Short mmCIF file of C-alpha atoms in Angstrom, two decimals:
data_model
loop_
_atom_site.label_atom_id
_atom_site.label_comp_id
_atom_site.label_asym_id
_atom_site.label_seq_id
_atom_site.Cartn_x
_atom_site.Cartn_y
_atom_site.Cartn_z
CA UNK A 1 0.00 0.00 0.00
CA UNK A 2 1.47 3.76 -0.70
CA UNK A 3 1.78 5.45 2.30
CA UNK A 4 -0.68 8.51 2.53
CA UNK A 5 0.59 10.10 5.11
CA UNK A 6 3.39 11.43 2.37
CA UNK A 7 0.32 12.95 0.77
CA UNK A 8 0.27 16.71 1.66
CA UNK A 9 -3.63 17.44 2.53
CA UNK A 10 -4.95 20.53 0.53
CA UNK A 11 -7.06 23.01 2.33
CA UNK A 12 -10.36 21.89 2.63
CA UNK A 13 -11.80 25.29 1.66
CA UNK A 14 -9.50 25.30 -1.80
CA UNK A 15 -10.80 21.90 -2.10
CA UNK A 16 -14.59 23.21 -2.04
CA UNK A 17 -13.98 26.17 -4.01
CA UNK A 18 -11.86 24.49 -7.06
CA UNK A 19 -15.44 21.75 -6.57
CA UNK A 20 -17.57 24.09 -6.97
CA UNK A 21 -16.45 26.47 -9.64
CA UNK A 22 -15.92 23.45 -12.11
CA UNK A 23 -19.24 21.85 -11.50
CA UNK A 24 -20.44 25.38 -11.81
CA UNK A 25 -18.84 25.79 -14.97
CA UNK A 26 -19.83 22.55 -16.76
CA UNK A 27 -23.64 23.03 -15.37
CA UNK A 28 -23.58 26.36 -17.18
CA UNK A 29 -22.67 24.59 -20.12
CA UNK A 30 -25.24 21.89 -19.75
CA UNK A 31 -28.05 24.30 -18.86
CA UNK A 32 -27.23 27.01 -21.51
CA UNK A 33 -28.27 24.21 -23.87
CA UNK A 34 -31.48 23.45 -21.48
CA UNK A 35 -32.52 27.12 -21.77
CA UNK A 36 -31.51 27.48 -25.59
CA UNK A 37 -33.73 24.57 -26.70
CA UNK A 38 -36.70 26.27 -24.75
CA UNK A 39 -36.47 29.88 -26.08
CA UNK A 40 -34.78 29.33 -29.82
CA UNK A 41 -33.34 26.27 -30.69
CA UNK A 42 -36.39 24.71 -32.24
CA UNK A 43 -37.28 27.28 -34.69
CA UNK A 44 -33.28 27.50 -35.90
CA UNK A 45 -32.72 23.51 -36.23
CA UNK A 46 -35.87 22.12 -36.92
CA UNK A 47 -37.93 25.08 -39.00
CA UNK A 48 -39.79 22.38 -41.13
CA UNK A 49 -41.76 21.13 -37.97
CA UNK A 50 -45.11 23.05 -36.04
CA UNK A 51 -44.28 24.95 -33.22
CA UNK A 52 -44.70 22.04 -30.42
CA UNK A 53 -42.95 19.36 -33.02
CA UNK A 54 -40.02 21.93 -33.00
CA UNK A 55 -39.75 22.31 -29.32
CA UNK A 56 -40.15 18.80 -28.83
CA UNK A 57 -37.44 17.90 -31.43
CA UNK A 58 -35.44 20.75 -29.27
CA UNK A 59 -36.28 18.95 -26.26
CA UNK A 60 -35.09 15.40 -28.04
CA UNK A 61 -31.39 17.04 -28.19
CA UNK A 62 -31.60 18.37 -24.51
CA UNK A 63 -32.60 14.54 -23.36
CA UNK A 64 -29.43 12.95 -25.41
CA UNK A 65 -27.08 14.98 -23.16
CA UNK A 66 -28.74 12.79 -20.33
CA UNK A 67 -28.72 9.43 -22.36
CA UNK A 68 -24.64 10.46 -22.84
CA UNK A 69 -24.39 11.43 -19.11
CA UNK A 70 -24.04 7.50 -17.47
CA UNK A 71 -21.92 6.82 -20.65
CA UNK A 72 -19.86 9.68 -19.27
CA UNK A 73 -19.78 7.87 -16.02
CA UNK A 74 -18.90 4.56 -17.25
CA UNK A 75 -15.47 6.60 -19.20
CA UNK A 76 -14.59 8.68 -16.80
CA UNK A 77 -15.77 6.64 -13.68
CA UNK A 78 -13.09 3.85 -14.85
CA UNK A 79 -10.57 6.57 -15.09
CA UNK A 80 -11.25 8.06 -11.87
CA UNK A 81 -11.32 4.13 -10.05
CA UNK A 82 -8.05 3.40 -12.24
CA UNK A 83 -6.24 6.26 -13.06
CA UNK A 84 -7.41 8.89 -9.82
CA UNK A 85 -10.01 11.46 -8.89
CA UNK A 86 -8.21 13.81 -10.31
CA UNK A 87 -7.29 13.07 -14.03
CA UNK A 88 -11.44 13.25 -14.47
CA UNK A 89 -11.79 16.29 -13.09
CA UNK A 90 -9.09 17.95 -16.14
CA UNK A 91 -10.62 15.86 -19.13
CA UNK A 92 -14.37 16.17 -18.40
CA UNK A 93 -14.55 20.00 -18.65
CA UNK A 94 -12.15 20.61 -20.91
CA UNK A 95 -14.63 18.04 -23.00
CA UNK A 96 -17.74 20.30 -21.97
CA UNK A 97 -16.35 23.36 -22.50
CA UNK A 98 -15.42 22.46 -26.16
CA UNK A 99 -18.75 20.91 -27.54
CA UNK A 100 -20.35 24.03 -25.68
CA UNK A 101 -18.15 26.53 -27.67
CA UNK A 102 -18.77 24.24 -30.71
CA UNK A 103 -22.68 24.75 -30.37
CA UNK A 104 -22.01 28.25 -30.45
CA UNK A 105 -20.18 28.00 -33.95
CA UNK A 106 -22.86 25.62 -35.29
CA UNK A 107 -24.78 26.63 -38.52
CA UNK A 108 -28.56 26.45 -38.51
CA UNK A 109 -30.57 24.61 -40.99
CA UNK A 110 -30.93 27.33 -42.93
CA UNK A 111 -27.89 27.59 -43.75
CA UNK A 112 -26.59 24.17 -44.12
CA UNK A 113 -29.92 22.13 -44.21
CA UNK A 114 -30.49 18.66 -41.98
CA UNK A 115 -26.48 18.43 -41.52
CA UNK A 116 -27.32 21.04 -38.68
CA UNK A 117 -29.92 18.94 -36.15
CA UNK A 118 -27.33 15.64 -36.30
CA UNK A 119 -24.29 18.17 -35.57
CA UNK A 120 -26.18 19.63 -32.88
CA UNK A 121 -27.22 16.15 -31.53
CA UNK A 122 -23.70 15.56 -31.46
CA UNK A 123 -22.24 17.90 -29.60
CA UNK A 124 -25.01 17.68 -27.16
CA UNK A 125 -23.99 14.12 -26.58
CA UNK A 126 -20.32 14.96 -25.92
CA UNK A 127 -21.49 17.74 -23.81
CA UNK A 128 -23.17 15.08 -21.76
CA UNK A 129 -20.40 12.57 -21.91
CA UNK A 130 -18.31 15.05 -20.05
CA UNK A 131 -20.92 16.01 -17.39
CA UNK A 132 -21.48 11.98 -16.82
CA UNK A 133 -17.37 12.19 -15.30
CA UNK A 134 -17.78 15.80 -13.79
CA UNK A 135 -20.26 15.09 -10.94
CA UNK A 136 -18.31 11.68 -9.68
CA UNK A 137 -14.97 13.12 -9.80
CA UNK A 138 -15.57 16.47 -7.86
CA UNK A 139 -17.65 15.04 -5.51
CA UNK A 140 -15.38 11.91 -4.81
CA UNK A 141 -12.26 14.35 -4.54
CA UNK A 142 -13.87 16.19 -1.87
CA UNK A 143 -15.55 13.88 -0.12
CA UNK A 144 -12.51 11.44 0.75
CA UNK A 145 -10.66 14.14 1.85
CA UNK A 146 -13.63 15.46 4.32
CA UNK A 147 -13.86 14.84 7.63
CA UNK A 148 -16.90 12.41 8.29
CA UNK A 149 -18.50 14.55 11.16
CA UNK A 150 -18.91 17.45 8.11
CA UNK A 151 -18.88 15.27 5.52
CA UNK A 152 -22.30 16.54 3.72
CA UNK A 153 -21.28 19.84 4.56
CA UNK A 154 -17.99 19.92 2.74
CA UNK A 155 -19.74 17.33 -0.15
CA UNK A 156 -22.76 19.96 -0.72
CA UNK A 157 -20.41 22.69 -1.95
CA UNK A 158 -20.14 20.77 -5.08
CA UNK A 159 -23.68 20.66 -5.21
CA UNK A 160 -24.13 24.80 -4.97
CA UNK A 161 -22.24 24.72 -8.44
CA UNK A 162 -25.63 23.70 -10.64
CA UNK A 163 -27.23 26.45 -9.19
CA UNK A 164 -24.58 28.64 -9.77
CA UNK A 165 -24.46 27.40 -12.97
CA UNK A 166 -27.98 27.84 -13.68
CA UNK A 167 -27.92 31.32 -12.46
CA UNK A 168 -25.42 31.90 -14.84
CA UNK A 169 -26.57 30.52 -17.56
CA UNK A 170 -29.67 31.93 -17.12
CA UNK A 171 -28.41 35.95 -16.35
CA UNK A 172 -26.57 35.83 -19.35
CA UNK A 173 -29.87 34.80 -21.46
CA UNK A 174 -32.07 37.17 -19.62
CA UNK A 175 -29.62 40.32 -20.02
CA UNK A 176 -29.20 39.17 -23.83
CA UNK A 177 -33.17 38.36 -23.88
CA UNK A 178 -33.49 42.13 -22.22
CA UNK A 179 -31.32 44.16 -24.83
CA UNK A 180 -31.66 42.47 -28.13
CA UNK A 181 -34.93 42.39 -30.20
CA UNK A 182 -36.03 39.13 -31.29
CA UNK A 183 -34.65 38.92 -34.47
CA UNK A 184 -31.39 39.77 -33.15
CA UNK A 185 -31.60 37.19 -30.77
CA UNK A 186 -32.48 34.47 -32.84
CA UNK A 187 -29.80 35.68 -35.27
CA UNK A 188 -26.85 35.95 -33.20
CA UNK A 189 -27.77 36.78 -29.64
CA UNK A 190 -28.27 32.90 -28.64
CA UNK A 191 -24.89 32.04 -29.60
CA UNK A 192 -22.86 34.56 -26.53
CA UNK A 193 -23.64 32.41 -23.99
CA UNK A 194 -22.29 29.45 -25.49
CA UNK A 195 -19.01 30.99 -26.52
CA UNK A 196 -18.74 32.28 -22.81
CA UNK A 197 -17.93 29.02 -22.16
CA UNK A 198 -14.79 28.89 -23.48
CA UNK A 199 -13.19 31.56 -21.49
CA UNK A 200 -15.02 29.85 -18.32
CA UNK A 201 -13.46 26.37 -19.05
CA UNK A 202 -9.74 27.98 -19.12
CA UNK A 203 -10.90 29.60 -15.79
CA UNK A 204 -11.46 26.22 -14.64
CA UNK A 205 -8.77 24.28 -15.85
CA UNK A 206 -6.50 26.73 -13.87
CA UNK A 207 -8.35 26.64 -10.59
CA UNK A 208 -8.26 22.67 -10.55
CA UNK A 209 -4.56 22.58 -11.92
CA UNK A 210 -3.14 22.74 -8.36
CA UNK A 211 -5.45 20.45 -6.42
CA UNK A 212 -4.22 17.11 -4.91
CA UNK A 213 -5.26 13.44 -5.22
CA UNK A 214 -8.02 12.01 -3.16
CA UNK A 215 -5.95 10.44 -0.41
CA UNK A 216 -7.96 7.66 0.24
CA UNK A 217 -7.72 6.91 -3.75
CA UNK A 218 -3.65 6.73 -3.35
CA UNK A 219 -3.96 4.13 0.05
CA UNK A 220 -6.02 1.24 -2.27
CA UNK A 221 -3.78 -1.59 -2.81
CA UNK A 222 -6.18 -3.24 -5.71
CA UNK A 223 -7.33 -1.28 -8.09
CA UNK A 224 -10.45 -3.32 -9.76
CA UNK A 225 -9.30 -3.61 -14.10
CA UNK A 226 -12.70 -3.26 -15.63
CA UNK A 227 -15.02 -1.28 -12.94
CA UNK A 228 -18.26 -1.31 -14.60
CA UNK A 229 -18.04 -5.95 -15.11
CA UNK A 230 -17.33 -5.40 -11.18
CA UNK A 231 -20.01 -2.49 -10.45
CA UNK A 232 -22.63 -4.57 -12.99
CA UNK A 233 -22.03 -8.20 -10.74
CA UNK A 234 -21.87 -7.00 -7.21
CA UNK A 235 -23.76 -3.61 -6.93
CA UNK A 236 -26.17 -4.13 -10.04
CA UNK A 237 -29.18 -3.49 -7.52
CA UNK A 238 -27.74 -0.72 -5.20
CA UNK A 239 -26.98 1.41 -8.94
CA UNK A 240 -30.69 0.66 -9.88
CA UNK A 241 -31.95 2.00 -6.54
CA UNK A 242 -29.96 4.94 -6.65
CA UNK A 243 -31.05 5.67 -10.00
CA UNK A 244 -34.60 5.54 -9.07
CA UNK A 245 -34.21 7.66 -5.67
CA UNK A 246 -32.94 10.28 -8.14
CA UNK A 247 -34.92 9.80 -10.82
CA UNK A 248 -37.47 12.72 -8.94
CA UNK A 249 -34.64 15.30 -8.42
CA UNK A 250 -34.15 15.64 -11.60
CA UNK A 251 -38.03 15.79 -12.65
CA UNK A 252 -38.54 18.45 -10.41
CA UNK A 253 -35.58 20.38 -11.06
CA UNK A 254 -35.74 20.38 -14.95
CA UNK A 255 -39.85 20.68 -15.24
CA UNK A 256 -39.37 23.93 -12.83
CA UNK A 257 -36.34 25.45 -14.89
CA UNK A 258 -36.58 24.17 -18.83
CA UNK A 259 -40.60 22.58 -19.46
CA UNK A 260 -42.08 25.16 -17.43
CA UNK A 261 -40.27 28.33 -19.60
CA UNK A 262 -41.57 26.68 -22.51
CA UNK A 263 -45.11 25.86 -21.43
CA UNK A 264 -45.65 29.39 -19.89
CA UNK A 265 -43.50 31.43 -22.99
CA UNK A 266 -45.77 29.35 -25.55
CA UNK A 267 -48.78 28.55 -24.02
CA UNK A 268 -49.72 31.08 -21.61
CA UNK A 269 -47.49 33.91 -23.44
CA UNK A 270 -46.02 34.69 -20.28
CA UNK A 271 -42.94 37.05 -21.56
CA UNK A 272 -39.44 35.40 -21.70
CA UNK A 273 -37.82 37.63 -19.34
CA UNK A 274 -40.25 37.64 -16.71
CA UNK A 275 -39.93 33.75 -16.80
CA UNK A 276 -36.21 33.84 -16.51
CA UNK A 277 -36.00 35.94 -13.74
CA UNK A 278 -38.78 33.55 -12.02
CA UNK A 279 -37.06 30.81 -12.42
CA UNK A 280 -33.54 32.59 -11.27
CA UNK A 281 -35.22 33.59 -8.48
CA UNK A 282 -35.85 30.23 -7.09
CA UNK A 283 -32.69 28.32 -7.84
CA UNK A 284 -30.80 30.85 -5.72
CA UNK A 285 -32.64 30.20 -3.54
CA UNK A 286 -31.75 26.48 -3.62
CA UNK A 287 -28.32 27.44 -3.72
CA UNK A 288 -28.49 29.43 -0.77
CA UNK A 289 -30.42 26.71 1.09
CA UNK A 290 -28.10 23.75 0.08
CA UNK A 291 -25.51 24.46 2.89
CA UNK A 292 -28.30 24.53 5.70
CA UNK A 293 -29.81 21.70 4.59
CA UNK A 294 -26.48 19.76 4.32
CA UNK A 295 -25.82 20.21 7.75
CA UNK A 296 -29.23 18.66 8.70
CA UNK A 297 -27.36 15.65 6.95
CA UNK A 298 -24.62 15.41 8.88
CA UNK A 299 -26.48 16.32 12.40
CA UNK A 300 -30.21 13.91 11.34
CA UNK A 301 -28.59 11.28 8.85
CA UNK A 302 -28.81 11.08 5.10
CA UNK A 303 -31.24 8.96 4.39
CA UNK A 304 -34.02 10.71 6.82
CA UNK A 305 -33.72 14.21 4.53
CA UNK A 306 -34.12 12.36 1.26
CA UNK A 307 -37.00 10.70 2.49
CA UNK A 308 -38.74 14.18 3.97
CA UNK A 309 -37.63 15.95 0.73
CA UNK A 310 -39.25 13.12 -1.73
CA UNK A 311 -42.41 12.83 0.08
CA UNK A 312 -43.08 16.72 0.24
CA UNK A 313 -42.12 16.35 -3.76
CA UNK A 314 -44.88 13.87 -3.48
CA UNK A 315 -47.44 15.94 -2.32
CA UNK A 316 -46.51 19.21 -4.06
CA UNK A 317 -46.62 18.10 -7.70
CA UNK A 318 -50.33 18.96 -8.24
CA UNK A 319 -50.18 22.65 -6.72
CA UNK A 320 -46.56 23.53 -8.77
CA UNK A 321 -49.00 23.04 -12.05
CA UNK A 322 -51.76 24.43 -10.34
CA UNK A 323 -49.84 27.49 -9.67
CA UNK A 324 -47.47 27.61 -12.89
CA UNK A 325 -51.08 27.37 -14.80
CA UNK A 326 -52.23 31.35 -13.19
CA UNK A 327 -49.37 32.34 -15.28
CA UNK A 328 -48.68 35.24 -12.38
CA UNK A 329 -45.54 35.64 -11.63
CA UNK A 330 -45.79 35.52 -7.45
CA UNK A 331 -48.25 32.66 -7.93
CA UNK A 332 -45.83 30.69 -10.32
CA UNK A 333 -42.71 31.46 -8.25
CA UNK A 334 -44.50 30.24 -5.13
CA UNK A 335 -45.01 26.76 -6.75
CA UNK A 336 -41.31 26.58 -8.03
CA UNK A 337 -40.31 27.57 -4.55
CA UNK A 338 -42.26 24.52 -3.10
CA UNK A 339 -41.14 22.26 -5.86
CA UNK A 340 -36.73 23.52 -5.40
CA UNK A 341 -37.14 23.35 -1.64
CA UNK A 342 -38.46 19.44 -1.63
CA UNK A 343 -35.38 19.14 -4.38
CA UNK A 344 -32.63 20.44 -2.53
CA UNK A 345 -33.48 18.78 0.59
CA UNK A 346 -32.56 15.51 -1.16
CA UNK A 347 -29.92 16.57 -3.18
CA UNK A 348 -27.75 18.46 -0.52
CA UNK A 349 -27.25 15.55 0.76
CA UNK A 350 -26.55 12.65 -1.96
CA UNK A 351 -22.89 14.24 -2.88
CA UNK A 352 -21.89 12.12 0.69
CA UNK A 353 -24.73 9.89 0.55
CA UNK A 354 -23.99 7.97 -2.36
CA UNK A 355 -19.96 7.59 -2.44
CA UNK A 356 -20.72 6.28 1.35
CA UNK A 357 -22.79 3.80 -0.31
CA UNK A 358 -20.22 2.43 -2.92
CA UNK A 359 -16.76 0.85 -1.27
CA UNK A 360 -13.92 2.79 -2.02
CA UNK A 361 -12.32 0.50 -5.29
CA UNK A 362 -15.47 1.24 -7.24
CA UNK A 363 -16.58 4.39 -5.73
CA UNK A 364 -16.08 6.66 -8.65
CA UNK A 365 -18.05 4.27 -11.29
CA UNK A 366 -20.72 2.81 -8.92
CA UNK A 367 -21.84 6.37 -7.79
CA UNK A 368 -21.78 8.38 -11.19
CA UNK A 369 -23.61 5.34 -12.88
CA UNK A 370 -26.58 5.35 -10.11
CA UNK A 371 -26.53 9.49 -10.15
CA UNK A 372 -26.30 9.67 -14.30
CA UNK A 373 -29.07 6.87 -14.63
CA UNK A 374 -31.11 8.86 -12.28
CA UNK A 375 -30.51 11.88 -14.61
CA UNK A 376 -32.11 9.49 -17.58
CA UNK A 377 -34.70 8.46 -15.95
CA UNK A 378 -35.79 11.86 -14.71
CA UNK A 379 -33.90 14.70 -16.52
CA UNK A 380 -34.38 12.93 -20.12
CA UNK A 381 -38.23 12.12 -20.10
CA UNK A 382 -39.81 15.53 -18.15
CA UNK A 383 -39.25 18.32 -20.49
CA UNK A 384 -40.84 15.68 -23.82
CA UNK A 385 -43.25 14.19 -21.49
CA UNK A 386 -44.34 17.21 -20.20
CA UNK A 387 -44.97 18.94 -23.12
CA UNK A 388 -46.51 15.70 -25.04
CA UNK A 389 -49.02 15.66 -21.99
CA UNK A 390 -50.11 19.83 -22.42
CA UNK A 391 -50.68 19.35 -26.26
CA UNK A 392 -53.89 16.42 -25.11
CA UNK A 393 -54.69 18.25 -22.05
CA UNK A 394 -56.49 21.34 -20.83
CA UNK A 395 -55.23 24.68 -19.73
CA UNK A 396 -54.27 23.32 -16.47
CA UNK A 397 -51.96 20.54 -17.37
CA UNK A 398 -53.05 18.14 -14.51
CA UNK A 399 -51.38 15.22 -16.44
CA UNK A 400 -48.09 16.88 -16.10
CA UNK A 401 -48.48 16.78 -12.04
CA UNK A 402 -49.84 12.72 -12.30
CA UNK A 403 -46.25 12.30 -13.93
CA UNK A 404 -44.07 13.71 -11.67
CA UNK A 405 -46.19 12.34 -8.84
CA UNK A 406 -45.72 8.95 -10.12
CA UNK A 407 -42.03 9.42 -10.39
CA UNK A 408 -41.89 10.97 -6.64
CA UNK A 409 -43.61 7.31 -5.67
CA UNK A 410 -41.12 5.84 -7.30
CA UNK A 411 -37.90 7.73 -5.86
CA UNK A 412 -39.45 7.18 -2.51
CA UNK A 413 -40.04 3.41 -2.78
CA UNK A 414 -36.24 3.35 -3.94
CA UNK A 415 -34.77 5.92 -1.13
CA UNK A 416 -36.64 3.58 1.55
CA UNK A 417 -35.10 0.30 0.78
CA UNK A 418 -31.91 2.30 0.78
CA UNK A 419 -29.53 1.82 4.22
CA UNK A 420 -28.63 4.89 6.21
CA UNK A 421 -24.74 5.67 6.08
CA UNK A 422 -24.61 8.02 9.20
CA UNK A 423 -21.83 8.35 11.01
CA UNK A 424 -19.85 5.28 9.49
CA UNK A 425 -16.19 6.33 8.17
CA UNK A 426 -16.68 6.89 4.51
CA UNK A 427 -13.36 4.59 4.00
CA UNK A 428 -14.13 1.22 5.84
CA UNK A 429 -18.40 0.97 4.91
CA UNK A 430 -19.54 -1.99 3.99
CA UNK A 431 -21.99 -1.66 1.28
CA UNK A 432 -25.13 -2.98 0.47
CA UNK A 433 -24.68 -5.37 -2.09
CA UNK A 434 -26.84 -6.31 -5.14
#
C-alpha cells in the first residue's frame, strides 16, 4: 500500500472552491443548452416542424445529453477508479467546455440544411459525456478528503455549483433576452452564452490545476481492471436503486427550470424575461439553502432528509401546475419555490450519501452510474413528457403533475429500501450489495 501520510492534505476550503467552480462551470454549459432549446433552438434547427414538433425535437437534443451522461460515467468513472479522482476532473470540462463553444459556432438549418440537427445532436452528446465524469470526480475528490463529522457539509459545496451554474446561464440569457430584439436574438444573440464558455473552461482548468489526489484513492492496494463488469455483478441493484431515488430530483428540477419556460413562454405567453428571472429567483434560492440543509445531513442522517424531501415532492406536484397554470408571476414562483425546496433537501445531501454507499475501489463508477441513470430516468423524459401531456390536455396541465407524482412514488419506494450511512467512516463501509 502507498503510504498517505506522504500525501500533503490541501485546504479543505481550496478543495470546495476548485469543486464548486468546475461543477459550476460545466452546469452552465449543460443548462445554456437546457434554456436554448426552450427559447430558440427549435425554430433555428428544426424550421420544417409546427411549433410544439419543434420544441419537442429541441427537447429530443436536450434529453441525449442525459442518455450520454451514465456513458460519461462509465469513461470517466473507470478513469477516476483506475487512473485517480483527479485526471477526471481535467478531461471532463475541458470536453464540456469544447462541444459548448462548438454549439455556439454551429450553422442552422438554414444555412446548411439537416447536416445542422445531427451536428447539434452531437455535440449535445459529448457535452453530456463530459458532465457523466464531472459530478463523480468532484464530488469523490472532496468527499474522501472530508472529515466524516462534516462530511455533507464539505460534499454539498459541489452541489451549490448547478445552481450557480444555472444562475449563470440563465443571467446571461435574460440580459441578452433584455437588450436584443427578437430577431437579433435568434440571429446571433443565442450564440454569446455558449461561446462564454470557453473563457469559463480555461478559468477552470487553472483553478483545478493545483489540487491534490483524493488520499484515500492513493492508500487502495487493488485497483479493480474493468469497474463497470465489477459495479454490474456486485452492486447491479444498489446502482438501480440509486437511479430511481434520483430519478425525482431531476423531474422536479428540470420541469421547474426548462418545461415550465416553454409551457408558460408558448402557451400562456407569459414574456421570456419575466420567466427567466422567475425561475432565477428560485434556484438561488436552492443554492443558498443547500448548505443549511447539508448540515441537517450530517447532524439527522442522510437517508431521513431524502426521504422528507421526496415525500413533500410527493405531495406538491399537483399545486406547482396548479400554480405555474395562473401564469402570475408571485403565484408561479411560489409553486417553483415549493417544488426547489423538496429538491434540494434531497440533493444536498446525496454528494456524501452515495460515495458512502459504494466501497472505495469502485466508488467513482458505482456512484456516477446510479446518479447519471437517475438523470435518464428523470432529466431525459420531463421536459418531452411534459410537453406531449399539455398538447392532449387542458389549460391546467393536470397530467403533467400525475407524472411527476408517479415518479416521486417511485424515488421514494427506492430511497426507503436504501440503508442509512450516518456516522460510518466513509473509507471502511460496507456496502449494500446487489
Amino acid at each position: 500500500m502507498r503510504d498517505v501520510r506522504t500525501v500533503r492534505a490541501p485546504s479543505l476550503l481550496h478543495l470546495a472552491a476548485a469543486s464548486l467552480a468546475g461543477t459550476a462551470i460545466e452546469f452552465y454549459d449543460f443548462f445554456v443548452y437546457g434554456t436554448a432549446a426552450a427559447l430558440v433552438l427549435g425554430p433555428l434547427f428544426f424550421p420544417t416542424f409546427s411549433p410544439v414538433a419543434g420544441t419537442l425535437a429541441a427537447f429530443g437534443t436536450f434529453g441525449i445529453g442525459f442518455l450520454a451522461r451514465p456513458l460519461g460515467s462509465v469513461l470517466f468513472g473507470h478513469i477516476g477508479d483506475r487512473r485517480g479522482r483527479r485526471p477526471v476532473l481535467v478531461a471532463s470540462l475541458l470536453l464540456t467546455g469544447a462541444a459548448t463553444v462548438a454549439v455556439g459556432c454551429l450553422p442552422t438549418y438554414g444555412t446548411i440544411g439537416t447536416a445542422a440537427p445531427a451536428l447539434l445532436l452531437a455535440l449535445r452528446f459529448l457535452q453530456g459525456l463530459g458532465l457523466g465524469g464531472e459530478w463523480g470526480g468532484a464530488v469523490l475528490l472532496i468527499a474522501e478528503h472530508a472529515p466524516a463529522r462534516r462530511r455533507v457539509l464539505w460534499s454539498s459545496f459541489p452541489q451549490v455549483g448547478p445552481s450557480l451554474g444555472f444562475v449563470l446561464a440563465n443571467g446571461v440569457m435574460l440580459g441578452l433576452s433584455a437588450t436584443l430584439s427578437e430577431a437579433q436574438f435568434a440571429a446571433w444573440g443565442w450564440r454569446i452564452p455558449f461561446w462564454a464558455a470557453g473563457a469559463l473552461a480555461v478559468a477552470g482548468l487553472w483553478l483545478r490545476g493545483s489540487l491534490a489526489e483524493s488520499p484515500l484513492f492513493l492508500g487502495l492496494e487493488d485497483h479493480a481492471r474493468v469497474r463497470l463488469v465489477e459495479v454490474v455483478r456486485r452492486h447491479w441493484r444498489l446502482v438501480l436503486l440509486t437511479a430511481g431515488a434520483l430519478a425525482v430530483g431531476y423531474a422536479v428540477f428540470y420541469a421547474v427550470t426548462t418545461w415550465s419556460l416553454a409551457y408558460a413562454t408558448e402557451r400562456l405567453d407569459v414574456d421570456r424575461t419575466v420567466m427567466l428571472a422567475c425561475v432565477m429567483g428560485v434556484v438561488v434560492a436552492q443554492g443558498a439553502l443547500t448548505p443549511l440543509l447539508a448540515l441537517l445531513g450530517d447532524r439527522h442522517g442522510r437517508r431521513l432528509l431524502c426521504l422528507t424531501g421526496c415525500g413533500g415532492a410527493v405531495l406538491w406536484m399537483f399545486p406547482l401546475v396548479a400554480l405555474l397554470s395562473t401564469g402570475k408571476p408571485l403565484l408561479m414562483s411560489l409553486g417553483f419555490l415549493g417544488a426547489m425546496l423538496a429538491f434540494i433537501t434531497m440533493f444536498a445531501v446525496v454528494a456524501a450519501y452515495l460515495p458512502e454507499l459504494y466501497e472505495p475501489r469502485v466508488r467513482c463508477t458505482g456512484a456516477a452510474v446510479g446518479y447519471n441513470l437517475g438523470g435518464v430516468l428523470g432529466g431525459a423524459l420531463t421536459p418531452i413528457v411534459a410537453t406531449a401531456l399539455v398538447e392532449h390536455g387542458g389549460r391546467v396541465p393536470w397530467g403533467v403533475g400525475a407524472y411527476l407524482t408517479a415518479v416521486a412514488v417511485l424515488s421514494l419506494g427506492c430511497f426507503a429500501l436504501l440503508p442509512e450511512t450516518r456516522p460510518v467512516p466513509v473509507a471502511v463501509r460496507e456496502p449494500a450489495r446487489g
